[in-house]
PDB file of C-alpha atoms in Angstrom:
ATOM      1  CA  GLY A   1       0.000   0.000   0.000  1.00  0.00           C
ATOM      2  CA  ALA A   2       0.826   3.725   0.192  1.00  0.00           C
ATOM      3  CA  VAL A   3       1.781   4.211  -3.442  1.00  0.00           C
ATOM      4  CA  VAL A   4       2.314   7.687  -4.839  1.00  0.00           C
ATOM      5  CA  SER A   5       2.751   8.351  -8.538  1.00  0.00           C
ATOM      6  CA  GLN A   6       4.009  11.359 -10.451  1.00  0.00           C
ATOM      7  CA  HIS A   7       3.594  12.347 -14.058  1.00  0.00           C
ATOM      8  CA  PRO A   8       5.564  13.028 -16.106  1.00  0.00           C
ATOM      9  CA  SER A   9       8.792  11.383 -14.946  1.00  0.00           C
ATOM     10  CA  ARG A  10      10.847  13.605 -17.204  1.00  0.00           C
ATOM     11  CA  VAL A  11      10.052  16.818 -19.034  1.00  0.00           C
ATOM     12  CA  ILE A  12      12.084  19.205 -21.142  1.00  0.00           C
ATOM     13  CA  CYS A  13      10.635  22.614 -21.862  1.00  0.00           C
ATOM     14  CA  LYS A  14      11.758  25.886 -23.346  1.00  0.00           C
ATOM     15  CA  SER A  15      12.449  28.938 -21.246  1.00  0.00           C
ATOM     16  CA  GLY A  16       9.313  31.005 -20.716  1.00  0.00           C
ATOM     17  CA  THR A  17       6.842  28.148 -20.990  1.00  0.00           C
ATOM     18  CA  SER A  18       4.847  26.531 -18.181  1.00  0.00           C
ATOM     19  CA  VAL A  19       4.969  22.935 -17.041  1.00  0.00           C
ATOM     20  CA  LYS A  20       2.449  20.992 -14.954  1.00  0.00           C
ATOM     21  CA  ILE A  21       3.435  18.053 -12.759  1.00  0.00           C
ATOM     22  CA  GLU A  22       0.818  15.719 -11.291  1.00  0.00           C
ATOM     23  CA  CYS A  23       1.047  13.836  -8.012  1.00  0.00           C
ATOM     24  CA  ARG A  24      -1.451  11.097  -7.203  1.00  0.00           C
ATOM     25  CA  SER A  25      -1.973   8.875  -4.181  1.00  0.00           C
ATOM     26  CA  LEU A  26      -3.072   5.603  -5.756  1.00  0.00           C
ATOM     27  CA  ASP A  27      -4.376   3.530  -2.883  1.00  0.00           C
ATOM     28  CA  PHE A  28      -5.172   5.981  -0.127  1.00  0.00           C
ATOM     29  CA  GLN A  29      -6.647   9.399   0.411  1.00  0.00           C
ATOM     30  CA  ALA A  30      -4.224  12.154   1.289  1.00  0.00           C
ATOM     31  CA  THR A  31      -5.554  15.304   2.878  1.00  0.00           C
ATOM     32  CA  THR A  32      -2.056  16.734   2.767  1.00  0.00           C
ATOM     33  CA  MET A  33       0.544  16.541   0.027  1.00  0.00           C
ATOM     34  CA  PHE A  34       3.997  18.057  -0.016  1.00  0.00           C
ATOM     35  CA  TRP A  35       6.184  19.328  -2.833  1.00  0.00           C
ATOM     36  CA  TYR A  36       9.969  19.186  -2.655  1.00  0.00           C
ATOM     37  CA  ARG A  37      12.800  20.028  -4.978  1.00  0.00           C
ATOM     38  CA  GLN A  38      16.193  18.396  -4.958  1.00  0.00           C
ATOM     39  CA  PHE A  39      19.330  19.674  -6.628  1.00  0.00           C
ATOM     40  CA  PRO A  40      22.114  17.238  -7.594  1.00  0.00           C
ATOM     41  CA  LYS A  41      23.837  15.696  -4.590  1.00  0.00           C
ATOM     42  CA  GLN A  42      21.702  17.733  -2.198  1.00  0.00           C
ATOM     43  CA  SER A  43      18.891  16.800   0.105  1.00  0.00           C
ATOM     44  CA  LEU A  44      15.205  17.494  -0.289  1.00  0.00           C
ATOM     45  CA  MET A  45      13.997  21.026   0.289  1.00  0.00           C
ATOM     46  CA  LEU A  46      10.318  21.518   1.072  1.00  0.00           C
ATOM     47  CA  MET A  47       8.672  23.992  -1.254  1.00  0.00           C
ATOM     48  CA  ALA A  48       5.074  23.927  -0.089  1.00  0.00           C
ATOM     49  CA  THR A  49       2.425  22.026   1.788  1.00  0.00           C
ATOM     50  CA  SER A  50      -0.789  21.381  -0.089  1.00  0.00           C
ATOM     51  CA  ASN A  51      -4.068  20.780   1.709  1.00  0.00           C
ATOM     52  CA  GLU A  52      -7.105  19.491  -0.125  1.00  0.00           C
ATOM     53  CA  GLY A  53      -9.590  22.231  -0.822  1.00  0.00           C
ATOM     54  CA  SER A  54      -7.492  25.097   0.507  1.00  0.00           C
ATOM     55  CA  LYS A  55      -4.578  27.255  -0.491  1.00  0.00           C
ATOM     56  CA  ALA A  56      -1.080  25.842  -0.283  1.00  0.00           C
ATOM     57  CA  THR A  57       1.368  26.998   2.360  1.00  0.00           C
ATOM     58  CA  TYR A  58       4.693  27.982   0.837  1.00  0.00           C
ATOM     59  CA  GLU A  59       8.095  27.860   2.506  1.00  0.00           C
ATOM     60  CA  GLN A  60      10.083  31.016   2.887  1.00  0.00           C
ATOM     61  CA  GLY A  61      11.783  32.006  -0.336  1.00  0.00           C
ATOM     62  CA  VAL A  62       9.476  30.026  -2.621  1.00  0.00           C
ATOM     63  CA  GLU A  63       7.550  32.207  -5.072  1.00  0.00           C
ATOM     64  CA  LYS A  64       3.889  31.240  -4.898  1.00  0.00           C
ATOM     65  CA  ASP A  65       3.107  32.978  -8.188  1.00  0.00           C
ATOM     66  CA  LYS A  66       5.784  30.980  -9.944  1.00  0.00           C
ATOM     67  CA  PHE A  67       5.044  27.593  -8.422  1.00  0.00           C
ATOM     68  CA  LEU A  68       1.275  27.189  -8.549  1.00  0.00           C
ATOM     69  CA  ILE A  69      -0.126  24.362  -6.476  1.00  0.00           C
ATOM     70  CA  ASN A  70      -3.614  22.944  -6.732  1.00  0.00           C
ATOM     71  CA  HIS A  71      -4.991  20.187  -4.529  1.00  0.00           C
ATOM     72  CA  ALA A  72      -8.376  19.567  -6.084  1.00  0.00           C
ATOM     73  CA  SER A  73      -9.109  16.168  -4.589  1.00  0.00           C
ATOM     74  CA  LEU A  74      -7.929  13.778  -1.899  1.00  0.00           C
ATOM     75  CA  THR A  75      -5.830  11.879  -4.418  1.00  0.00           C
ATOM     76  CA  LEU A  76      -4.447  14.564  -6.721  1.00  0.00           C
ATOM     77  CA  SER A  77      -2.193  17.586  -6.349  1.00  0.00           C
ATOM     78  CA  THR A  78      -0.576  19.496  -9.184  1.00  0.00           C
ATOM     79  CA  LEU A  79       2.467  21.747  -9.341  1.00  0.00           C
ATOM     80  CA  THR A  80       2.699  24.187 -12.231  1.00  0.00           C
ATOM     81  CA  VAL A  81       6.022  25.878 -12.869  1.00  0.00           C
ATOM     82  CA  THR A  82       5.107  29.084 -14.663  1.00  0.00           C
ATOM     83  CA  SER A  83       7.425  30.959 -17.023  1.00  0.00           C
ATOM     84  CA  ALA A  84      10.147  28.420 -16.409  1.00  0.00           C
ATOM     85  CA  HIS A  85      13.798  29.430 -16.557  1.00  0.00           C
ATOM     86  CA  PRO A  86      16.942  27.276 -16.666  1.00  0.00           C
ATOM     87  CA  GLU A  87      17.495  27.817 -12.950  1.00  0.00           C
ATOM     88  CA  ASP A  88      14.186  26.019 -12.323  1.00  0.00           C
ATOM     89  CA  SER A  89      15.730  22.833 -13.691  1.00  0.00           C
ATOM     90  CA  SER A  90      15.650  20.365 -10.854  1.00  0.00           C
ATOM     91  CA  PHE A  91      14.206  17.127  -9.534  1.00  0.00           C
ATOM     92  CA  TYR A  92      10.713  17.742  -8.167  1.00  0.00           C
ATOM     93  CA  ILE A  93       9.275  15.200  -5.747  1.00  0.00           C
ATOM     94  CA  CYS A  94       5.877  15.036  -4.105  1.00  0.00           C
ATOM     95  CA  SER A  95       4.821  13.151  -1.023  1.00  0.00           C
ATOM     96  CA  ALA A  96       1.522  12.302   0.591  1.00  0.00           C
ATOM     97  CA  GLY A  97       0.739  11.708   4.229  1.00  0.00           C
ATOM     98  CA  GLN A  98      -1.252   8.781   5.526  1.00  0.00           C
ATOM     99  CA  GLY A  99      -2.722   8.019   8.872  1.00  0.00           C
ATOM    100  CA  ARG A 100      -1.847   8.930  12.421  1.00  0.00           C
ATOM    101  CA  ASP A 101       1.792   8.076  12.076  1.00  0.00           C
ATOM    102  CA  TYR A 102       2.543  11.187  10.024  1.00  0.00           C
ATOM    103  CA  GLU A 103       4.556   9.072   7.620  1.00  0.00           C
ATOM    104  CA  GLN A 104       5.052  10.536   4.215  1.00  0.00           C
ATOM    105  CA  TYR A 105       5.255   8.388   1.102  1.00  0.00           C
ATOM    106  CA  PHE A 106       7.104   9.813  -1.830  1.00  0.00           C
ATOM    107  CA  GLY A 107       6.487   9.747  -5.525  1.00  0.00           C
ATOM    108  CA  PRO A 108       9.213   8.717  -7.971  1.00  0.00           C
ATOM    109  CA  GLY A 109      10.034  12.317  -8.856  1.00  0.00           C
ATOM    110  CA  THR A 110       9.948  14.448 -12.002  1.00  0.00           C
ATOM    111  CA  ARG A 111      13.132  15.588 -13.688  1.00  0.00           C
ATOM    112  CA  LEU A 112      12.538  19.058 -15.174  1.00  0.00           C
ATOM    113  CA  THR A 113      15.015  20.492 -17.649  1.00  0.00           C
ATOM    114  CA  VAL A 114      14.474  24.017 -18.921  1.00  0.00           C
ATOM    115  CA  THR A 115      16.443  24.915 -22.039  1.00  0.00           C
TER     116      THR A 115
ATOM    117  CA  GLU B   1      14.646  26.014  14.015  1.00  0.00           C
ATOM    118  CA  ASP B   2      14.636  22.261  13.508  1.00  0.00           C
ATOM    119  CA  GLN B   3      17.934  20.888  12.222  1.00  0.00           C
ATOM    120  CA  VAL B   4      19.245  17.518  11.108  1.00  0.00           C
ATOM    121  CA  THR B   5      22.904  16.597  10.587  1.00  0.00           C
ATOM    122  CA  GLN B   6      23.923  13.279   9.093  1.00  0.00           C
ATOM    123  CA  SER B   7      27.342  11.649   9.186  1.00  0.00           C
ATOM    124  CA  PRO B   8      29.371  10.497   7.494  1.00  0.00           C
ATOM    125  CA  GLU B   9      28.616  12.165   4.160  1.00  0.00           C
ATOM    126  CA  ALA B  10      29.787   9.035   2.364  1.00  0.00           C
ATOM    127  CA  LEU B  11      30.632   5.527   3.483  1.00  0.00           C
ATOM    128  CA  ARG B  12      32.275   2.714   1.576  1.00  0.00           C
ATOM    129  CA  LEU B  13      31.953  -0.802   2.921  1.00  0.00           C
ATOM    130  CA  GLN B  14      32.954  -4.236   1.809  1.00  0.00           C
ATOM    131  CA  GLU B  15      30.158  -6.736   1.516  1.00  0.00           C
ATOM    132  CA  GLY B  16      29.523  -8.181   4.969  1.00  0.00           C
ATOM    133  CA  GLU B  17      31.224  -5.299   6.798  1.00  0.00           C
ATOM    134  CA  SER B  18      28.719  -3.958   9.331  1.00  0.00           C
ATOM    135  CA  SER B  19      28.574  -0.259  10.211  1.00  0.00           C
ATOM    136  CA  SER B  20      26.338   2.554  11.434  1.00  0.00           C
ATOM    137  CA  LEU B  21      25.039   5.830  10.046  1.00  0.00           C
ATOM    138  CA  ASN B  22      24.387   8.744  12.386  1.00  0.00           C
ATOM    139  CA  CYS B  23      21.619  11.328  12.429  1.00  0.00           C
ATOM    140  CA  SER B  24      21.876  14.127  14.997  1.00  0.00           C
ATOM    141  CA  TYR B  25      18.900  16.399  15.420  1.00  0.00           C
ATOM    142  CA  THR B  26      17.501  19.390  17.242  1.00  0.00           C
ATOM    143  CA  VAL B  27      13.761  19.816  17.184  1.00  0.00           C
ATOM    144  CA  SER B  28      11.081  21.472  19.231  1.00  0.00           C
ATOM    145  CA  GLY B  29       8.996  18.567  20.396  1.00  0.00           C
ATOM    146  CA  LEU B  30       9.770  15.485  18.336  1.00  0.00           C
ATOM    147  CA  ARG B  31       6.735  13.967  16.679  1.00  0.00           C
ATOM    148  CA  GLY B  32       8.741  11.464  14.702  1.00  0.00           C
ATOM    149  CA  LEU B  33      12.132  10.682  13.202  1.00  0.00           C
ATOM    150  CA  PHE B  34      12.089   9.089   9.785  1.00  0.00           C
ATOM    151  CA  TRP B  35      14.617   7.106   7.776  1.00  0.00           C
ATOM    152  CA  TYR B  36      14.378   6.873   4.009  1.00  0.00           C
ATOM    153  CA  ARG B  37      16.424   5.207   1.314  1.00  0.00           C
ATOM    154  CA  GLN B  38      16.888   6.990  -2.010  1.00  0.00           C
ATOM    155  CA  ASP B  39      18.290   5.460  -5.168  1.00  0.00           C
ATOM    156  CA  PRO B  40      19.675   7.755  -7.894  1.00  0.00           C
ATOM    157  CA  GLY B  41      16.954   9.464  -9.908  1.00  0.00           C
ATOM    158  CA  LYS B  42      14.156   8.133  -7.711  1.00  0.00           C
ATOM    159  CA  GLY B  43      12.016   9.337  -4.855  1.00  0.00           C
ATOM    160  CA  PRO B  44      12.790   8.379  -1.262  1.00  0.00           C
ATOM    161  CA  GLU B  45      11.564   4.989  -0.068  1.00  0.00           C
ATOM    162  CA  PHE B  46      10.196   4.860   3.468  1.00  0.00           C
ATOM    163  CA  LEU B  47      12.122   2.664   5.897  1.00  0.00           C
ATOM    164  CA  PHE B  48      11.286   3.491   9.528  1.00  0.00           C
ATOM    165  CA  THR B  49       9.550   5.895  11.868  1.00  0.00           C
ATOM    166  CA  LEU B  50      10.772   6.283  15.454  1.00  0.00           C
ATOM    167  CA  TYR B  51       8.766   8.237  18.004  1.00  0.00           C
ATOM    168  CA  SER B  52      10.503   8.148  21.369  1.00  0.00           C
ATOM    169  CA  ALA B  53      13.944   7.660  22.903  1.00  0.00           C
ATOM    170  CA  GLY B  54      14.811   4.017  23.374  1.00  0.00           C
ATOM    171  CA  GLU B  55      12.700   2.835  20.477  1.00  0.00           C
ATOM    172  CA  GLU B  56      14.204   0.414  17.967  1.00  0.00           C
ATOM    173  CA  LYS B  57      12.928  -0.954  14.677  1.00  0.00           C
ATOM    174  CA  GLU B  58      14.345  -3.572  12.337  1.00  0.00           C
ATOM    175  CA  LYS B  59      13.888  -4.510   8.724  1.00  0.00           C
ATOM    176  CA  GLU B  60      16.067  -7.162   7.135  1.00  0.00           C
ATOM    177  CA  ARG B  61      19.691  -5.997   7.540  1.00  0.00           C
ATOM    178  CA  LEU B  62      18.704  -2.573   8.893  1.00  0.00           C
ATOM    179  CA  LYS B  63      18.059  -1.534  12.460  1.00  0.00           C
ATOM    180  CA  ALA B  64      17.184   1.991  13.553  1.00  0.00           C
ATOM    181  CA  THR B  65      17.581   3.293  17.085  1.00  0.00           C
ATOM    182  CA  LEU B  66      16.687   6.603  18.722  1.00  0.00           C
ATOM    183  CA  THR B  67      17.965   8.683  21.633  1.00  0.00           C
ATOM    184  CA  LYS B  68      16.965  12.197  22.670  1.00  0.00           C
ATOM    185  CA  LYS B  69      19.642  13.726  20.463  1.00  0.00           C
ATOM    186  CA  GLU B  70      20.404  11.273  17.686  1.00  0.00           C
ATOM    187  CA  SER B  71      19.417   8.233  15.722  1.00  0.00           C
ATOM    188  CA  PHE B  72      21.535   5.457  14.301  1.00  0.00           C
ATOM    189  CA  LEU B  73      20.887   3.270  11.312  1.00  0.00           C
ATOM    190  CA  HIS B  74      22.825   0.056  11.804  1.00  0.00           C
ATOM    191  CA  ILE B  75      23.553  -2.030   8.730  1.00  0.00           C
ATOM    192  CA  THR B  76      24.472  -5.634   9.438  1.00  0.00           C
ATOM    193  CA  ALA B  77      26.369  -7.655   6.839  1.00  0.00           C
ATOM    194  CA  PRO B  78      25.488  -5.288   3.988  1.00  0.00           C
ATOM    195  CA  LYS B  79      25.136  -6.397   0.407  1.00  0.00           C
ATOM    196  CA  PRO B  80      25.811  -4.412  -2.792  1.00  0.00           C
ATOM    197  CA  GLU B  81      22.071  -3.872  -3.217  1.00  0.00           C
ATOM    198  CA  ASP B  82      22.084  -1.850   0.000  1.00  0.00           C
ATOM    199  CA  SER B  83      24.031   0.848  -1.839  1.00  0.00           C
ATOM    200  CA  ALA B  84      21.950   4.031  -1.822  1.00  0.00           C
ATOM    201  CA  THR B  85      21.639   7.400  -0.130  1.00  0.00           C
ATOM    202  CA  TYR B  86      20.071   7.145   3.307  1.00  0.00           C
ATOM    203  CA  LEU B  87      18.097  10.166   4.448  1.00  0.00           C
ATOM    204  CA  CYS B  88      17.040  11.083   7.948  1.00  0.00           C
ATOM    205  CA  ALA B  89      14.218  13.538   8.647  1.00  0.00           C
ATOM    206  CA  VAL B  90      12.441  14.898  11.704  1.00  0.00           C
ATOM    207  CA  GLN B  91       8.952  16.172  12.252  1.00  0.00           C
ATOM    208  CA  GLY B  92       8.458  18.683  15.058  1.00  0.00           C
ATOM    209  CA  GLU B  93       5.439  19.411  17.144  1.00  0.00           C
ATOM    210  CA  TYR B  94       4.334  22.329  14.978  1.00  0.00           C
ATOM    211  CA  GLY B  95       2.858  21.251  11.687  1.00  0.00           C
ATOM    212  CA  ASN B  96       3.593  18.074   9.829  1.00  0.00           C
ATOM    213  CA  LYS B  97       6.439  18.997   7.524  1.00  0.00           C
ATOM    214  CA  LEU B  98       9.674  17.041   7.445  1.00  0.00           C
ATOM    215  CA  VAL B  99      13.135  18.556   7.810  1.00  0.00           C
ATOM    216  CA  PHE B 100      15.731  16.453   6.046  1.00  0.00           C
ATOM    217  CA  GLY B 101      19.416  15.926   6.617  1.00  0.00           C
ATOM    218  CA  ALA B 102      21.842  15.992   3.708  1.00  0.00           C
ATOM    219  CA  GLY B 103      22.023  12.197   3.616  1.00  0.00           C
ATOM    220  CA  THR B 104      24.732   9.544   3.740  1.00  0.00           C
ATOM    221  CA  ILE B 105      25.823   7.961   0.479  1.00  0.00           C
ATOM    222  CA  LEU B 106      26.504   4.290   1.108  1.00  0.00           C
ATOM    223  CA  ARG B 107      28.495   2.149  -1.326  1.00  0.00           C
ATOM    224  CA  VAL B 108      28.860  -1.559  -0.668  1.00  0.00           C
ATOM    225  CA  LYS B 109      31.409  -3.414  -2.762  1.00  0.00           C
ATOM    226  CA  SER B 110      31.398  -7.147  -3.357  1.00  0.00           C
TER     227      SER B 110
END
């Protein structure tokens, strides 16, 4: 159980375009989902916390107008990188929480390359 | 501010050579300490959650322990397939976000 999927796994886009990444909890309902980014050989940095039916909470330094998060249902959250630039190239990973134990289960990640 | 420090940054072991990874933390009211395994180009895979000092959990060749200031991930008789980056994270009493350490890169050679 506790499977989280992401789509796409890899995406290449041109500078100035927008990219949408989907995160789905496949076998459980997640009231809270989290979005992280990870640069090469670095750890995960939390970008925002997404709660179903309400606005996302962004970490300090993360531009909410650039990284749009929507959590429309208990199994789906989306991250849209707007007007992407090469410095947005990174590995984006989502996670979903389940149950009392506060455990988070991670998706396989999305490699974004902005050219 | 919650902080997590992992050591060593990298560890090379021979197959069968047991060792331990360290995770030191400071947190305001520990809700849970989490260990994950991450393979290159993939998302973290959940291993353990520890909630209170003195708690221990085991899974195959891995055993996680917790004190009030640190956690250890003991690897007994590792195999090459145990090679990965091991991440430690804490969750404090305020909110449910995780704060991650930088990870330990483990390489096990046959």
